């Protein structure tokens, strides 16, 4: 529930909400709170994490894991998602690659030659890099 702190609107996240946002289990978030990795407070008898602190944790998770796992430090695209290839449709010129990256379905179009060189087929682990000059952001209801 939003509240005012120093005239700035801040949102607190319950443990389950924080876990959903971060893509981890409730237990993982509880362990991080217990270990002091993310600050928490108690409001109305529930443990909550201030939104700004959750954002800091989320950014650190990306910095720690994604940079090492996806070599993001050596590539200009920063929006990189590890996933699994679920479908490949190729003709003589083009290929459509479908992936699942966490809760997201990602579709890429590339040359058939590139898909073959990368060895893309269902079941293969791959990294989707999203680079765009226009990104639409919306808030859930």
Tab-separated table of C-alpha atoms in Angstrom:
chain	number	residue	atom	x	y	z
A	1	UNK	CA	0.000	0.000	0.000
A	2	UNK	CA	1.530	3.367	-1.001
A	3	UNK	CA	2.413	5.802	1.779
A	4	UNK	CA	4.294	9.083	2.059
A	5	UNK	CA	7.872	9.214	3.232
A	6	UNK	CA	9.683	12.560	2.975
A	7	UNK	CA	6.940	13.703	0.583
A	8	UNK	CA	7.801	10.834	-1.794
A	9	UNK	CA	5.302	8.087	-2.581
A	10	UNK	CA	6.738	4.673	-1.705
A	11	UNK	CA	5.303	1.192	-2.202
A	12	UNK	CA	5.931	-1.666	0.192
A	13	UNK	CA	5.980	-5.228	-1.147
A	14	UNK	CA	4.849	-8.248	0.835
A	15	UNK	CA	7.209	-11.239	0.705
A	16	UNK	CA	5.090	-13.060	-1.911
A	17	UNK	CA	4.895	-9.936	-4.095
A	18	UNK	CA	8.658	-9.396	-3.875
A	19	UNK	CA	9.257	-13.048	-4.801
A	20	UNK	CA	6.989	-12.733	-7.842
A	21	UNK	CA	8.725	-9.552	-9.009
A	22	UNK	CA	12.184	-11.118	-8.618
A	23	UNK	CA	11.222	-14.512	-10.046
A	24	UNK	CA	12.311	-16.425	-6.936
A	25	UNK	CA	10.476	-18.347	-4.201
A	26	UNK	CA	8.958	-16.799	-1.091
A	27	UNK	CA	11.470	-18.801	0.956
A	28	UNK	CA	14.377	-17.265	-0.929
A	29	UNK	CA	13.126	-13.747	-0.184
A	30	UNK	CA	12.632	-14.668	3.484
A	31	UNK	CA	16.225	-15.990	3.650
A	32	UNK	CA	17.515	-12.760	2.092
A	33	UNK	CA	15.542	-10.713	4.631
A	34	UNK	CA	16.840	-12.871	7.526
A	35	UNK	CA	20.413	-12.559	6.213
A	36	UNK	CA	20.087	-8.778	5.940
A	37	UNK	CA	20.519	-8.784	2.169
A	38	UNK	CA	17.401	-6.641	1.804
A	39	UNK	CA	15.912	-4.338	4.472
A	40	UNK	CA	12.418	-5.088	5.718
A	41	UNK	CA	9.834	-3.648	8.062
A	42	UNK	CA	6.691	-4.846	9.764
A	43	UNK	CA	3.440	-3.149	8.806
A	44	UNK	CA	0.088	-4.337	10.101
A	45	UNK	CA	1.749	-7.533	11.350
A	46	UNK	CA	3.293	-8.433	7.968
A	47	UNK	CA	6.880	-8.333	6.820
A	48	UNK	CA	7.247	-5.908	3.934
A	49	UNK	CA	10.135	-4.716	1.804
A	50	UNK	CA	10.250	-1.045	0.817
A	51	UNK	CA	9.990	-0.628	-2.963
A	52	UNK	CA	13.244	1.332	-3.273
A	53	UNK	CA	15.133	-1.409	-1.416
A	54	UNK	CA	13.541	-4.097	-3.569
A	55	UNK	CA	14.621	-2.171	-6.677
A	56	UNK	CA	18.194	-2.019	-5.372
A	57	UNK	CA	18.173	-5.776	-4.729
A	58	UNK	CA	16.716	-6.486	-8.188
A	59	UNK	CA	19.429	-4.396	-9.852
A	60	UNK	CA	22.152	-6.184	-7.872
A	61	UNK	CA	20.777	-9.582	-8.876
A	62	UNK	CA	21.006	-8.637	-12.538
A	63	UNK	CA	24.488	-7.206	-12.090
A	64	UNK	CA	25.747	-10.296	-10.248
A	65	UNK	CA	24.147	-13.168	-12.122
A	66	UNK	CA	23.442	-11.979	-15.627
A	67	UNK	CA	26.806	-10.350	-16.299
A	68	UNK	CA	28.693	-13.520	-15.439
A	69	UNK	CA	26.201	-15.993	-16.873
A	70	UNK	CA	25.589	-14.134	-20.136
A	71	UNK	CA	28.875	-12.215	-20.565
A	72	UNK	CA	26.820	-9.004	-20.631
A	73	UNK	CA	29.914	-6.972	-19.808
A	74	UNK	CA	31.246	-7.609	-23.328
A	75	UNK	CA	28.022	-7.045	-25.262
A	76	UNK	CA	26.189	-3.763	-25.766
A	77	UNK	CA	22.696	-5.240	-25.204
A	78	UNK	CA	21.780	-5.241	-21.524
A	79	UNK	CA	18.323	-6.811	-21.750
A	80	UNK	CA	19.435	-10.430	-21.829
A	81	UNK	CA	17.298	-13.370	-20.771
A	82	UNK	CA	18.450	-16.957	-20.452
A	83	UNK	CA	15.892	-19.494	-21.592
A	84	UNK	CA	15.161	-22.647	-23.522
A	85	UNK	CA	14.310	-22.969	-27.207
A	86	UNK	CA	10.814	-24.418	-27.555
A	87	UNK	CA	10.214	-24.257	-31.310
A	88	UNK	CA	12.186	-23.659	-34.513
A	89	UNK	CA	10.557	-23.064	-37.902
A	90	UNK	CA	13.024	-22.785	-40.801
A	91	UNK	CA	12.744	-22.389	-44.521
A	92	UNK	CA	15.600	-21.913	-46.976
A	93	UNK	CA	16.186	-18.273	-46.002
A	94	UNK	CA	14.673	-17.429	-42.596
A	95	UNK	CA	14.092	-19.052	-39.206
A	96	UNK	CA	11.610	-18.296	-36.451
A	97	UNK	CA	12.959	-19.209	-33.024
A	98	UNK	CA	10.610	-19.401	-30.039
A	99	UNK	CA	11.980	-19.438	-26.505
A	100	UNK	CA	10.672	-19.448	-22.974
A	101	UNK	CA	12.693	-17.230	-20.647
A	102	UNK	CA	11.184	-17.512	-17.169
A	103	UNK	CA	7.561	-16.426	-17.515
A	104	UNK	CA	8.169	-14.819	-20.909
A	105	UNK	CA	7.765	-16.136	-24.452
A	106	UNK	CA	10.311	-14.611	-26.805
A	107	UNK	CA	10.202	-14.945	-30.589
A	108	UNK	CA	13.155	-14.102	-32.826
A	109	UNK	CA	13.470	-13.981	-36.594
A	110	UNK	CA	16.924	-14.621	-38.057
A	111	UNK	CA	18.524	-16.141	-41.074
A	112	UNK	CA	18.250	-19.914	-41.388
A	113	UNK	CA	22.022	-19.992	-41.708
A	114	UNK	CA	22.471	-18.237	-38.338
A	115	UNK	CA	20.019	-20.600	-36.626
A	116	UNK	CA	21.887	-23.601	-38.027
A	117	UNK	CA	25.292	-22.205	-37.007
A	118	UNK	CA	24.009	-21.604	-33.472
A	119	UNK	CA	22.604	-25.128	-33.311
A	120	UNK	CA	19.174	-23.857	-32.308
A	121	UNK	CA	16.607	-26.593	-31.819
A	122	UNK	CA	13.983	-27.387	-29.183
A	123	UNK	CA	15.574	-28.112	-25.823
A	124	UNK	CA	18.718	-26.039	-26.393
A	125	UNK	CA	19.562	-23.403	-23.784
A	126	UNK	CA	20.020	-19.959	-25.324
A	127	UNK	CA	20.164	-16.278	-24.443
A	128	UNK	CA	17.707	-13.775	-25.910
A	129	UNK	CA	19.121	-10.244	-26.194
A	130	UNK	CA	16.559	-7.493	-26.639
A	131	UNK	CA	17.801	-4.213	-28.010
A	132	UNK	CA	15.369	-1.595	-29.127
A	133	UNK	CA	15.012	2.141	-29.348
A	134	UNK	CA	11.414	1.910	-28.146
A	135	UNK	CA	10.249	0.038	-25.065
A	136	UNK	CA	6.648	0.176	-23.854
A	137	UNK	CA	6.214	0.053	-20.080
A	138	UNK	CA	2.888	-0.548	-18.380
A	139	UNK	CA	1.703	-1.242	-14.876
A	140	UNK	CA	-0.338	-4.273	-13.887
A	141	UNK	CA	-3.900	-3.668	-12.708
